[in-house]
Coordinates of C-alpha atoms in Angstrom, one line a residue:
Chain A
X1 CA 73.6 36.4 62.7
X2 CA 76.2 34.4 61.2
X3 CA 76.2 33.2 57.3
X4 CA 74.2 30.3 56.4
X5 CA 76.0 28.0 53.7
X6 CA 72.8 26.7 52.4
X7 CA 71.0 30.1 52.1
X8 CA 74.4 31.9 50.4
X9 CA 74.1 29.0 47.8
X10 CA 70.5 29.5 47.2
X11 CA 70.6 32.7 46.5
X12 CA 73.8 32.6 44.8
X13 CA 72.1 29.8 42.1
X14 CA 69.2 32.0 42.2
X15 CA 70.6 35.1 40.6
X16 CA 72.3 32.6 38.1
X17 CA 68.5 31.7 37.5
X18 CA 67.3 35.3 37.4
X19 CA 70.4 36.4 34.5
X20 CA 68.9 34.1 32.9
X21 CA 65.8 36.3 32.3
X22 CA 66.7 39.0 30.7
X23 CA 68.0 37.7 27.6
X24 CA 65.1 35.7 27.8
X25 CA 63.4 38.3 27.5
X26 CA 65.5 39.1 24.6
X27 CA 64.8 35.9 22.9
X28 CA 60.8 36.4 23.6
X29 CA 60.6 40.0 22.0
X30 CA 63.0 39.1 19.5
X31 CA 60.5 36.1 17.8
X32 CA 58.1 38.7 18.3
X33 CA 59.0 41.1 15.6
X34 CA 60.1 41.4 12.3
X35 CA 63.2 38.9 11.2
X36 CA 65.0 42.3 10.6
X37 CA 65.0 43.0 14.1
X38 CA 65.7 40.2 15.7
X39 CA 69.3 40.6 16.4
X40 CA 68.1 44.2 17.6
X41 CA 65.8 43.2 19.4
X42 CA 67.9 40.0 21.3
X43 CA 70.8 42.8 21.9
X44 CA 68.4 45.2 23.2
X45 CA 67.9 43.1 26.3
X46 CA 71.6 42.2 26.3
X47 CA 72.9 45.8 26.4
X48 CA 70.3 46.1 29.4
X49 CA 72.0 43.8 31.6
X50 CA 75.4 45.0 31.1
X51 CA 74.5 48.6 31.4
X52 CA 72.9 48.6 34.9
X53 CA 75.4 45.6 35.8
X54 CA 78.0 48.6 35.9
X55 CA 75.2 51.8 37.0
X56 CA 74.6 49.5 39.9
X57 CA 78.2 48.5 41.1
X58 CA 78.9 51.9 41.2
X59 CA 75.7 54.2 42.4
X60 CA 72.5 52.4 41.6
X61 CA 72.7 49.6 44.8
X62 CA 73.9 52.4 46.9
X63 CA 71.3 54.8 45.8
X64 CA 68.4 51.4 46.9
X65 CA 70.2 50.3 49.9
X66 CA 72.3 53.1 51.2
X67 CA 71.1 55.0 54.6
X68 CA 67.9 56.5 54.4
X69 CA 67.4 59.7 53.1
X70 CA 63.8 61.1 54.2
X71 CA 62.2 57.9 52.8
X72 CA 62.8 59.1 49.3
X73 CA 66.6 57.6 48.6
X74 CA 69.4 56.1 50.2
X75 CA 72.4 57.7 50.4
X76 CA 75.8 57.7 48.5
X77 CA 77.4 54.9 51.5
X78 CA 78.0 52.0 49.0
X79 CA 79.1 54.0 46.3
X80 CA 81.1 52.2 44.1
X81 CA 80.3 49.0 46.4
X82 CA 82.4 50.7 49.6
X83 CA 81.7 48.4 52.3
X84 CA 79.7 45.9 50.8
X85 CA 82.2 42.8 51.4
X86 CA 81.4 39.4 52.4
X87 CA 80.2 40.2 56.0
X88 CA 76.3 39.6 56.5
X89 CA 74.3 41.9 54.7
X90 CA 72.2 44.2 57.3
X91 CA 69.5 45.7 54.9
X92 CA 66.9 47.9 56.9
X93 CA 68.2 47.2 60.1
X94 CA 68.3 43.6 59.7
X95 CA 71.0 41.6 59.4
X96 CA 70.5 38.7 57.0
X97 CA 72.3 35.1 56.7
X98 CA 73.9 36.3 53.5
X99 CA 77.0 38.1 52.7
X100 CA 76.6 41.6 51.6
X101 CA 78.1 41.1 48.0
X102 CA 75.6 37.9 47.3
X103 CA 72.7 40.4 48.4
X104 CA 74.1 43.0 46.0
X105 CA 74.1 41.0 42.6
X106 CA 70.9 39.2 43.2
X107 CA 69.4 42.7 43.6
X108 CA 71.6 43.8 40.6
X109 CA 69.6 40.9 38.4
X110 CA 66.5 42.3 39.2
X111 CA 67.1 46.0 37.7
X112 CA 68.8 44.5 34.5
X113 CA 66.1 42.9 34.3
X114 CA 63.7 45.5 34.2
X115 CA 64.9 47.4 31.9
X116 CA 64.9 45.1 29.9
X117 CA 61.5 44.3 29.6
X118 CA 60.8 48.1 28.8
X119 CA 62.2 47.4 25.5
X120 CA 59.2 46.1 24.8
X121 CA 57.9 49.4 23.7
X122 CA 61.1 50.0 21.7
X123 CA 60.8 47.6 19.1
X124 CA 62.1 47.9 15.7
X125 CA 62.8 51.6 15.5
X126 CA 65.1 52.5 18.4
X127 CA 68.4 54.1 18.5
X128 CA 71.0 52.3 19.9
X129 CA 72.6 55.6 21.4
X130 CA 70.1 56.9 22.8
X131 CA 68.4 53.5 24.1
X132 CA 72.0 53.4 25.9
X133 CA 71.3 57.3 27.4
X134 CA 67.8 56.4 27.9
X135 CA 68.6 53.4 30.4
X136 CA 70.7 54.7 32.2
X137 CA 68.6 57.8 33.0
X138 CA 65.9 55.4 33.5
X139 CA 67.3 53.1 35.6
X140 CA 68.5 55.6 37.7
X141 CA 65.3 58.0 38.2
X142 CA 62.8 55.6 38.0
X143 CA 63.7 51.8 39.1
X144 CA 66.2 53.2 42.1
X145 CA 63.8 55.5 43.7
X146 CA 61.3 53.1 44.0
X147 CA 62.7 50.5 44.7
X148 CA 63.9 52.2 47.8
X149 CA 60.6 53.2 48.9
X150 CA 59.6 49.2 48.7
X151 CA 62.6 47.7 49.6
X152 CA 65.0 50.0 50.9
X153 CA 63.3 51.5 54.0
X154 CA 61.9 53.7 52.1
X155 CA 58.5 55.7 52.6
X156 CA 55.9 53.1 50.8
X157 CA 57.5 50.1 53.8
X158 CA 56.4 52.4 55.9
X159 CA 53.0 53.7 54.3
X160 CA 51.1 52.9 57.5
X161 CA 52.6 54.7 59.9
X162 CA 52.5 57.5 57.6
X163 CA 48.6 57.7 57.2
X164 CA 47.2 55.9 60.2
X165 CA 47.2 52.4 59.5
X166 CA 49.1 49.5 60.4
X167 CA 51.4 47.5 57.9
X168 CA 53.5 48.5 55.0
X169 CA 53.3 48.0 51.0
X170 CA 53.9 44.0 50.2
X171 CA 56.2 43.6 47.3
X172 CA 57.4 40.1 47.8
X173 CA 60.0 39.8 44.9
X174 CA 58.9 43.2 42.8
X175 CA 55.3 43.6 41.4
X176 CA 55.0 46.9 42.0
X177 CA 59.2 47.8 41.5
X178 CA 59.5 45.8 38.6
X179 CA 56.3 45.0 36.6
X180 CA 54.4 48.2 37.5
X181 CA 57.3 50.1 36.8
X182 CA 58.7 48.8 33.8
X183 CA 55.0 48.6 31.8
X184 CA 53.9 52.0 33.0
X185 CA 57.1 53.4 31.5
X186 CA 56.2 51.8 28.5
X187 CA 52.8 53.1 28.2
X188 CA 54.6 56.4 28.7
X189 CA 56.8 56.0 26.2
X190 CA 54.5 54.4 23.7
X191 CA 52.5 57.8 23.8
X192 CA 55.8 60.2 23.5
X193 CA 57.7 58.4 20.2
X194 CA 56.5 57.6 16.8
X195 CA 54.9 54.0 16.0
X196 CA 56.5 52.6 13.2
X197 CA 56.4 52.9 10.0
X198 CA 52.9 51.3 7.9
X199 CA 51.9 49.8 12.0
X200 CA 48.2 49.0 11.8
X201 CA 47.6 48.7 8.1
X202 CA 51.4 46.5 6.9
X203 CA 51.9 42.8 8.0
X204 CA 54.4 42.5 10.8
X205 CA 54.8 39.0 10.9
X206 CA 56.6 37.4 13.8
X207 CA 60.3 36.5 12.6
X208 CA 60.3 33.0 14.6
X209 CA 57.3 31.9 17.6
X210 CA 59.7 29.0 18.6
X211 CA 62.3 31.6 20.1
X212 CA 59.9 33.2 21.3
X213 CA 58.3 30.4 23.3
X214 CA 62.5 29.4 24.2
X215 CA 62.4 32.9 26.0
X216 CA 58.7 32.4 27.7
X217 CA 60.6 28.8 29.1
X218 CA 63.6 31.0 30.2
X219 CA 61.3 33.4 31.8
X220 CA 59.3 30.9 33.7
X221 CA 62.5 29.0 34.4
X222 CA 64.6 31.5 36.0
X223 CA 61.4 33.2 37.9
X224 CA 61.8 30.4 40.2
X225 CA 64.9 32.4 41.0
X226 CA 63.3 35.5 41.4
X227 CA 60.4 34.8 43.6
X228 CA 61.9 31.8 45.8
X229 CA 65.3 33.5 45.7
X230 CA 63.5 36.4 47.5
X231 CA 63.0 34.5 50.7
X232 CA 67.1 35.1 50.8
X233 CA 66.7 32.2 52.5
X234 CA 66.7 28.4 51.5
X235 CA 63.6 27.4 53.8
X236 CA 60.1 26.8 54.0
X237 CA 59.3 30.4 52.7
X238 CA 61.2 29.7 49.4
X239 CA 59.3 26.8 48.8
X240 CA 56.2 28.4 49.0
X241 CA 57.1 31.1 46.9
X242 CA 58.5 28.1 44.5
X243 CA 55.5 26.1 44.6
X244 CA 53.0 29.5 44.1
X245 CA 54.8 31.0 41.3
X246 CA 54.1 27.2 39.4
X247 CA 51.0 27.2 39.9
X248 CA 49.6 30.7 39.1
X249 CA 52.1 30.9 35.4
X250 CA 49.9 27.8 34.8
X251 CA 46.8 29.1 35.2
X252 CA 46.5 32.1 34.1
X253 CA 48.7 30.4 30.7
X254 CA 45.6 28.0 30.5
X255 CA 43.1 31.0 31.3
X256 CA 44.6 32.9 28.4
X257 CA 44.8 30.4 25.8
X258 CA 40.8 29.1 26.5
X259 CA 40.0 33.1 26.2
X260 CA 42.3 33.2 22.2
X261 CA 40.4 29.9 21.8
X262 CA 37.0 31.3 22.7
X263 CA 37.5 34.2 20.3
X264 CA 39.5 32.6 17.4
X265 CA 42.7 30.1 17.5
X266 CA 44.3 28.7 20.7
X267 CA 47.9 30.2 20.1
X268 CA 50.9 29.3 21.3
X269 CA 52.0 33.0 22.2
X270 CA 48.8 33.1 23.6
X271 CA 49.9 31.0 26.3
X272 CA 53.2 32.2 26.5
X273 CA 51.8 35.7 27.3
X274 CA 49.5 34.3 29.6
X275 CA 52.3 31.8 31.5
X276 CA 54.5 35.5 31.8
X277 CA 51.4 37.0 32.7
X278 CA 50.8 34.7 36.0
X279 CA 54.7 34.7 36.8
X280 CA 54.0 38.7 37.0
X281 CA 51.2 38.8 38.9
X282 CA 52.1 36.3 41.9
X283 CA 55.7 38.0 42.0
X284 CA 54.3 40.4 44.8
X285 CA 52.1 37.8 46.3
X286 CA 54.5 34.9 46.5
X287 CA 55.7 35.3 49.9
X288 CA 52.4 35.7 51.6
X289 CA 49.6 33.1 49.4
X290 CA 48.7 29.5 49.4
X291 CA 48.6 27.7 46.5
X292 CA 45.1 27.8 45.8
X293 CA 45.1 31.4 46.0
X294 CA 47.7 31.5 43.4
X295 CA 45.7 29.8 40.8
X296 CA 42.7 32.8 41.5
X297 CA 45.3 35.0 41.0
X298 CA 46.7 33.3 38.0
X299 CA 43.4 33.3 36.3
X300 CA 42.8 36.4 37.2
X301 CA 46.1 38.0 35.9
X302 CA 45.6 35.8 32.9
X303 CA 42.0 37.4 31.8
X304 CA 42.7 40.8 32.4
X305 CA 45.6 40.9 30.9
X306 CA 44.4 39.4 27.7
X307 CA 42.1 41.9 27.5
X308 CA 44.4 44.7 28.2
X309 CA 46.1 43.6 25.4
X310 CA 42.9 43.6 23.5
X311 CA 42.5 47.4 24.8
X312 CA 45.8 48.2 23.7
X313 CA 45.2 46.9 19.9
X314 CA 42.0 48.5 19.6
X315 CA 43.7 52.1 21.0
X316 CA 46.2 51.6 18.3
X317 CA 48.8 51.8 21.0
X318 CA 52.3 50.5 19.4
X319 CA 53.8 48.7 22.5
X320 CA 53.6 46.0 20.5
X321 CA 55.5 43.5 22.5
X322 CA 52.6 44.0 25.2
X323 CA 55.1 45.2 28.4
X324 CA 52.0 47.4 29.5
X325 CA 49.3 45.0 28.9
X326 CA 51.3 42.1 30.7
X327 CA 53.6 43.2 33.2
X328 CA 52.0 46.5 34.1
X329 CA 48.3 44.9 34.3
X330 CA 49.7 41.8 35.6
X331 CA 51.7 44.2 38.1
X332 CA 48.9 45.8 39.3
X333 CA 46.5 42.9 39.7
X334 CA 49.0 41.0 41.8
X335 CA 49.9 44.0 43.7
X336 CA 46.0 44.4 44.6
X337 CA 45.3 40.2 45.5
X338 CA 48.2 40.2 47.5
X339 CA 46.3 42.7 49.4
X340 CA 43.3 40.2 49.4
X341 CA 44.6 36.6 49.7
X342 CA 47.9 37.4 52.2
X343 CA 47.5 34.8 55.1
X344 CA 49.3 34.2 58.2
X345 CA 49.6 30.3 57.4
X346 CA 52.2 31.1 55.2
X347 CA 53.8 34.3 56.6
X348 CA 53.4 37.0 59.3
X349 CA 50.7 39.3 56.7
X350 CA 47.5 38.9 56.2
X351 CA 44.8 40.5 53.7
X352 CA 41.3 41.4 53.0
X353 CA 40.2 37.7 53.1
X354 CA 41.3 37.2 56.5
X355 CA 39.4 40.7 57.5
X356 CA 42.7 43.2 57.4
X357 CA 41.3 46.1 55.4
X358 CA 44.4 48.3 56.2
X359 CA 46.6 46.5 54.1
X360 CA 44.6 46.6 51.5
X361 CA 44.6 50.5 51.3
X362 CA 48.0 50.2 51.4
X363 CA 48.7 48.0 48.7
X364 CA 45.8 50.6 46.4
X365 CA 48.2 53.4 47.2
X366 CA 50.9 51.2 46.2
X367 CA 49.6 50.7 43.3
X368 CA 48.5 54.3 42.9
X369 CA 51.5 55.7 43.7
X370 CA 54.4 53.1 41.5
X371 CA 52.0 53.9 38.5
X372 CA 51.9 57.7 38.9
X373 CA 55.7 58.0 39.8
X374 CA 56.6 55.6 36.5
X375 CA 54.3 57.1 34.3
X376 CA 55.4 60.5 34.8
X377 CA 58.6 60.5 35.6
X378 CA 59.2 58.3 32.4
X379 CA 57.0 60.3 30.0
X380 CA 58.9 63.6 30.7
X381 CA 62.3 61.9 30.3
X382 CA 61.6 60.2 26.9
X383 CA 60.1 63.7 26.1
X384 CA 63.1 65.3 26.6
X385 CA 65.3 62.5 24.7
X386 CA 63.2 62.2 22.1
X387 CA 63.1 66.1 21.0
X388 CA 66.4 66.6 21.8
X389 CA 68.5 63.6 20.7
X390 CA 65.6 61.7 19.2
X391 CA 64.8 58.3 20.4
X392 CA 63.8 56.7 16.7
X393 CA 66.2 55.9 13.6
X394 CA 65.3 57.4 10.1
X395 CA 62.7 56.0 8.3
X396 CA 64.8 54.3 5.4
X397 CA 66.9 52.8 8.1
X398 CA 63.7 51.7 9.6
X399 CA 62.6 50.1 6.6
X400 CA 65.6 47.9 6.2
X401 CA 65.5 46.8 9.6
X402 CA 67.9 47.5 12.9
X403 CA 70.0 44.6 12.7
X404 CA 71.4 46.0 9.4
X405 CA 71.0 49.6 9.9
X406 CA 72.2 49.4 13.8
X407 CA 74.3 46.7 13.7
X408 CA 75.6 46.2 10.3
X409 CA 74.4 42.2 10.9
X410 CA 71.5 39.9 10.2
X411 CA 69.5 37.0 11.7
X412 CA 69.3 34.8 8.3
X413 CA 71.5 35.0 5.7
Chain B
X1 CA 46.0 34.8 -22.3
X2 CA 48.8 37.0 -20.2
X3 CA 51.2 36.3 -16.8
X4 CA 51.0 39.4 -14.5
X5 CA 54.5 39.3 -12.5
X6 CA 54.6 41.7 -9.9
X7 CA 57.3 42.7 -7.4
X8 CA 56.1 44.5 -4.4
X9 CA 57.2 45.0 -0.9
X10 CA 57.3 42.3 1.5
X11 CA 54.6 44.4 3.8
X12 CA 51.9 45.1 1.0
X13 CA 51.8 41.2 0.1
X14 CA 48.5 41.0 2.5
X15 CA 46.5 44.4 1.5
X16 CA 47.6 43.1 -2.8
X17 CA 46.2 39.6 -2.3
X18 CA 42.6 40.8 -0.6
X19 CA 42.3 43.3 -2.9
X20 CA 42.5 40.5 -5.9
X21 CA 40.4 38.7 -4.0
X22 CA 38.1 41.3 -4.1
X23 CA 38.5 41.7 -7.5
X24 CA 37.6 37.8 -7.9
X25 CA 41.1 36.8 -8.9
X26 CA 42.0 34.0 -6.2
X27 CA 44.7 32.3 -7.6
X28 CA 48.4 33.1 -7.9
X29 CA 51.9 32.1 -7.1
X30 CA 53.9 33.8 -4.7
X31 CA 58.1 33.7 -4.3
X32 CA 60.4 35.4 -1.9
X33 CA 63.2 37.2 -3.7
X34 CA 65.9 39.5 -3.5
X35 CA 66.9 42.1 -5.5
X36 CA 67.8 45.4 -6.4
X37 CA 66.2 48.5 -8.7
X38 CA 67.3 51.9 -10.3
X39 CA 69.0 53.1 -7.1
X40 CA 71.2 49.8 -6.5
X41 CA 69.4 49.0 -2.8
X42 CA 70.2 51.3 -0.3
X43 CA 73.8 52.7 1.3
X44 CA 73.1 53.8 5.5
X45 CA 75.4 56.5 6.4
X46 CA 75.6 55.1 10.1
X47 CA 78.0 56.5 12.7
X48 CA 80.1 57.6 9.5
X49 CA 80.9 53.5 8.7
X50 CA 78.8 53.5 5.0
X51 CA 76.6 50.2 5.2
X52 CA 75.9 48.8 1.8
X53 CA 72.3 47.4 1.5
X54 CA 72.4 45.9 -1.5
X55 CA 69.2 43.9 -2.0
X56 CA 66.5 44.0 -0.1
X57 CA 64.0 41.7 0.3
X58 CA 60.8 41.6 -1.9
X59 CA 58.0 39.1 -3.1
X60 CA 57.3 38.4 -6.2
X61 CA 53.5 37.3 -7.4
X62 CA 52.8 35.8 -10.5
X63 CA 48.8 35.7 -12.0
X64 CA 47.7 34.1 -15.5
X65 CA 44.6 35.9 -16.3
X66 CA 42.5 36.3 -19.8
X67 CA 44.0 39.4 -21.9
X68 CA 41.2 41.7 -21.2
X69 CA 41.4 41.2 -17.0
X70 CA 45.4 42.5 -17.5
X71 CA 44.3 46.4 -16.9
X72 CA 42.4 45.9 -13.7
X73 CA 45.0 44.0 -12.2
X74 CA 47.5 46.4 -12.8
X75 CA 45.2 48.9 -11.1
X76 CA 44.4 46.3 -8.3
X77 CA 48.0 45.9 -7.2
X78 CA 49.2 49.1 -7.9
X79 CA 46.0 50.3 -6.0
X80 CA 46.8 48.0 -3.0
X81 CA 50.9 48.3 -2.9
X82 CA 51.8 51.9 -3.9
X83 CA 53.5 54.0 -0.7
X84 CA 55.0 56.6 -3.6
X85 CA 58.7 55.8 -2.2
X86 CA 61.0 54.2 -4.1
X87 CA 61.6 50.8 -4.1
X88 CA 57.5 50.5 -4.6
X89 CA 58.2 47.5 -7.2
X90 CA 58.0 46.5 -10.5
X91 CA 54.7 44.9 -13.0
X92 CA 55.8 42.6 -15.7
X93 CA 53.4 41.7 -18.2
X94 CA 54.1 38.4 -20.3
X95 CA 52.4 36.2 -23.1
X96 CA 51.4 32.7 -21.8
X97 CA 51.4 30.4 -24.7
X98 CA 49.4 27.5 -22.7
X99 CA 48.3 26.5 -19.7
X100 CA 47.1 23.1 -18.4
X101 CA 45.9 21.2 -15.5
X102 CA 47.8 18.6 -14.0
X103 CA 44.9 16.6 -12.5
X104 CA 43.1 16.6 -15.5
X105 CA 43.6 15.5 -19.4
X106 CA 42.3 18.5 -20.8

């Protein structure tokens, strides 16, 4: 294989478009809370990217796409990004039309952006310090292991072999690597440290829903990035994946402002949840549906994620920016469809629509498996933070808001 | 005829006003203020850099009611905004000489 000009350049101006996300998810979360915390909450996401920009560079892409290591993890070849130049990248055996380094930072985007969107469940009461130590423990147990099992030749790409069926686990651009992961965590999480102070009976009004819809456009903007960027290839494939990731963010965005409507007010976050909620849930499914299949699954996504989020309110639950409900639900039901509506008209895999039951099991197990491993993994690490170096500020710091008491700065003067 | 002035925290403003409303006492103004009490706002020891807090945030709610309503919304707000930390707020009780409508000659 040689390098292809036009698919380095896509994929180049996709990871632009996929940076682009993670403060957008800054800017989301931040109009979501309290004006106290909205610098806190914008810097959260910030502090994400640049902290796994640097884990990555030197051990977290070599612990994803270094040599095998019994399925689990790759090994320590590309430490410190030793021998990843700007020669084709060969990722499982394949070599791409892409120089190594381009491959590299457009993966890099992905886990910034992942952790960032665990923040979620961090909201208005985290430590700086310890979000710092917490991220890069996360990043590093959780989001690197697993996404070498999906993408790394690691053990889930090869689930079928493994228990005596054909195919491997479908994770187009990272439903079940980055949505499953990240909202499982924060369910984890959301169990282990304290809710804040006076949630469930005090008003927490939303510091400022036009930033937060500025983020939901940044999100749906630079998914394009993320799901047509993971052909790694400008071509026909990219466009689909373009073309499917439209259509279901704007139906399951309809689907979940008709269902607020239905039961009150047709809100505006109400169909910026939803629009996120559809980007989530084709993300594993873009590479192998049709359009028309996309808006079942952006329906889909759209309803139960609504009412996960109903779930989570009536538990009392504080992941209050609604990671679990949206991008773990929305994970999980794309994760599954993609199992059901995968045709060969648009790539070599097909589902339970077209009568392949096998991959189907697979994609359960997936599921199964990226929700267990998150979960658990997660909820013993924040554990061990949070009773030994405590994950939470005091409560009078608390009360007059992170971007004062962490930051020594506020939103509005 | 009396105005209540109250100064509560920000958060409470919600539970005070249904529990008026309970009470039958709908109408009221409401401000956003600043300001400090006894303990000057609030100094965070963070990372060994002092932060000075010096106000905080607050709202204020004014109510004219008849002189013999002026116990029960005391009792109402207090009721409704008490956490028994400091920096709970503040009840001012003044004389309101008149009052009239602006729609209306009266």
């Amino acid at each position: 294989m040689v390098i292809s000009s036009g698919d380095t350049a896509w994929l180049l101006a996709s990871t632009a478009l996929v940076m682009l996300m993670t403060p957008g998810v800054g800017f989301f979360y931040g109009g979501l809370v309290r004006r106290k915390n909205l610098v806190s909450m914008i810097t959260l996401s910030f502090v994400a990217f640049a902290l796994v920009s640097l884990q990555w560079v030197l051990f977290g892409y070599s612990l994803v796409f270094g040599h095998d290591i019994g399925g689990l993890i790759g090994g320590l070849d590309f430490l410190g990004l030793s021998g990843v130049g700007q020669s084709p990248a060969v990722i499982v055996g394949t070599e791409l039309t892409v120089p190594s380094l381009a491959y590299m930072i457009f993966q890099l985007v992905f886990a910034t952006v992942t952790l960032a969107i665990v923040t979620s469940v961090f909201a208005e009461r985290v430590k700086l310090s310890s979000f710092i130590i917490f991220g890069l423990l996360w990043t590093t147990l959780v989001y690197d292991p697993l996404a070498h099992w999906v993408w790394g030749g690691g053990w889930l790409a090869n689930l079928g072999s493994l228990i005596g069926l054909t195919g491997g686990a479908l994770d187009f651009a990272g439903g079940t690597v980055v949505h499953i992961s990240a909202g499982f965590s924060a369910l984890a999480i959301a169990l282990v440290i304290r809710k804040r102070m006076g949630f469930g009976t005090d008003m927490m009004e939303p510091s400022n829903i036009p930033l937060a819809l500025l983020g939901a456009a940044l999100l749906w903007f630079g998914w394009f990035g993320f799901n047509a960027g993971s052909a790694i290839a400008a071509n026909g494939l990219a466009a689909n994946a373009f073309v499917v990731t439209n259509t279901a963010a704007a139906a399951a965005a309809l689907a979940w402002m008709l269902l607020s409507w239905w039961n009150g007010r047709p809100a505006s976050l109400g169909f910026a949840s939803g629009a996120i909620a559809g980007l989530v849930a084709i993300t594993p499914a873009a590479g192998y549906v049709d359009p028309l299949a996309a808006i079942i699954i952006g329906i889909v996504a759209g309803a139960v994620c609504y009412y996960a989020m109903i779930y989570r309110i009536k538990k009392g639950l504080d992941e209050s920016c609604d990671c679990w409900s949206v991008h773990g639900m929305g994970g999980v039901v794309g994760a599954l469809l993609t199992g059901v509506f995968a045709t060969t008209a648009v790539n070599n895999y097909s589902g339970l629509l077209a009568g392949n039951v096998d991959q189907f099991i697979i994609q359960v197990i997936a599921v199964l498996v990226s929700v267990s491993y998150a979960f658990i993994v997660t909820f013993v690490l924040a554990k061990v933070l949070d009773s030994t170096i405590g994950m939470t500020v005091k409560e009078e710091e608390e009360y007059v808001g992170l971007d004062i008491s962490q930051h020594g700065e506020r939103a509005y003067p | 005829m009396k105005m209540v002035q109250a100064i509560i925290r920000p958060e409470k403003m919600e539970a005070v006003k249904k529990a008026l409303e309970e009470k039958g006492f709908i109408a009221m103004t409401i401000i956003e203020v600043r300001g400090r009490g006894e303990q000057k706002g609030i100094t965070l020891e963070f990372r060994g850099k002092k932060v000075d807090v010096d106000t905080i945030p607050k709202m204020k709610l004014e109510i004219v009611v008849k002189d013999e309503d002026v116990e029960i919304i005391i009792d109402t707000i207090r009721a409704s905004a008490r956490t028994g930390k400091v920096g709970d707020g503040k009840i001012f009780v003044l004389p309101v000489e008149r009052m009239c409508k602006v729609r209306i000659d009266d």
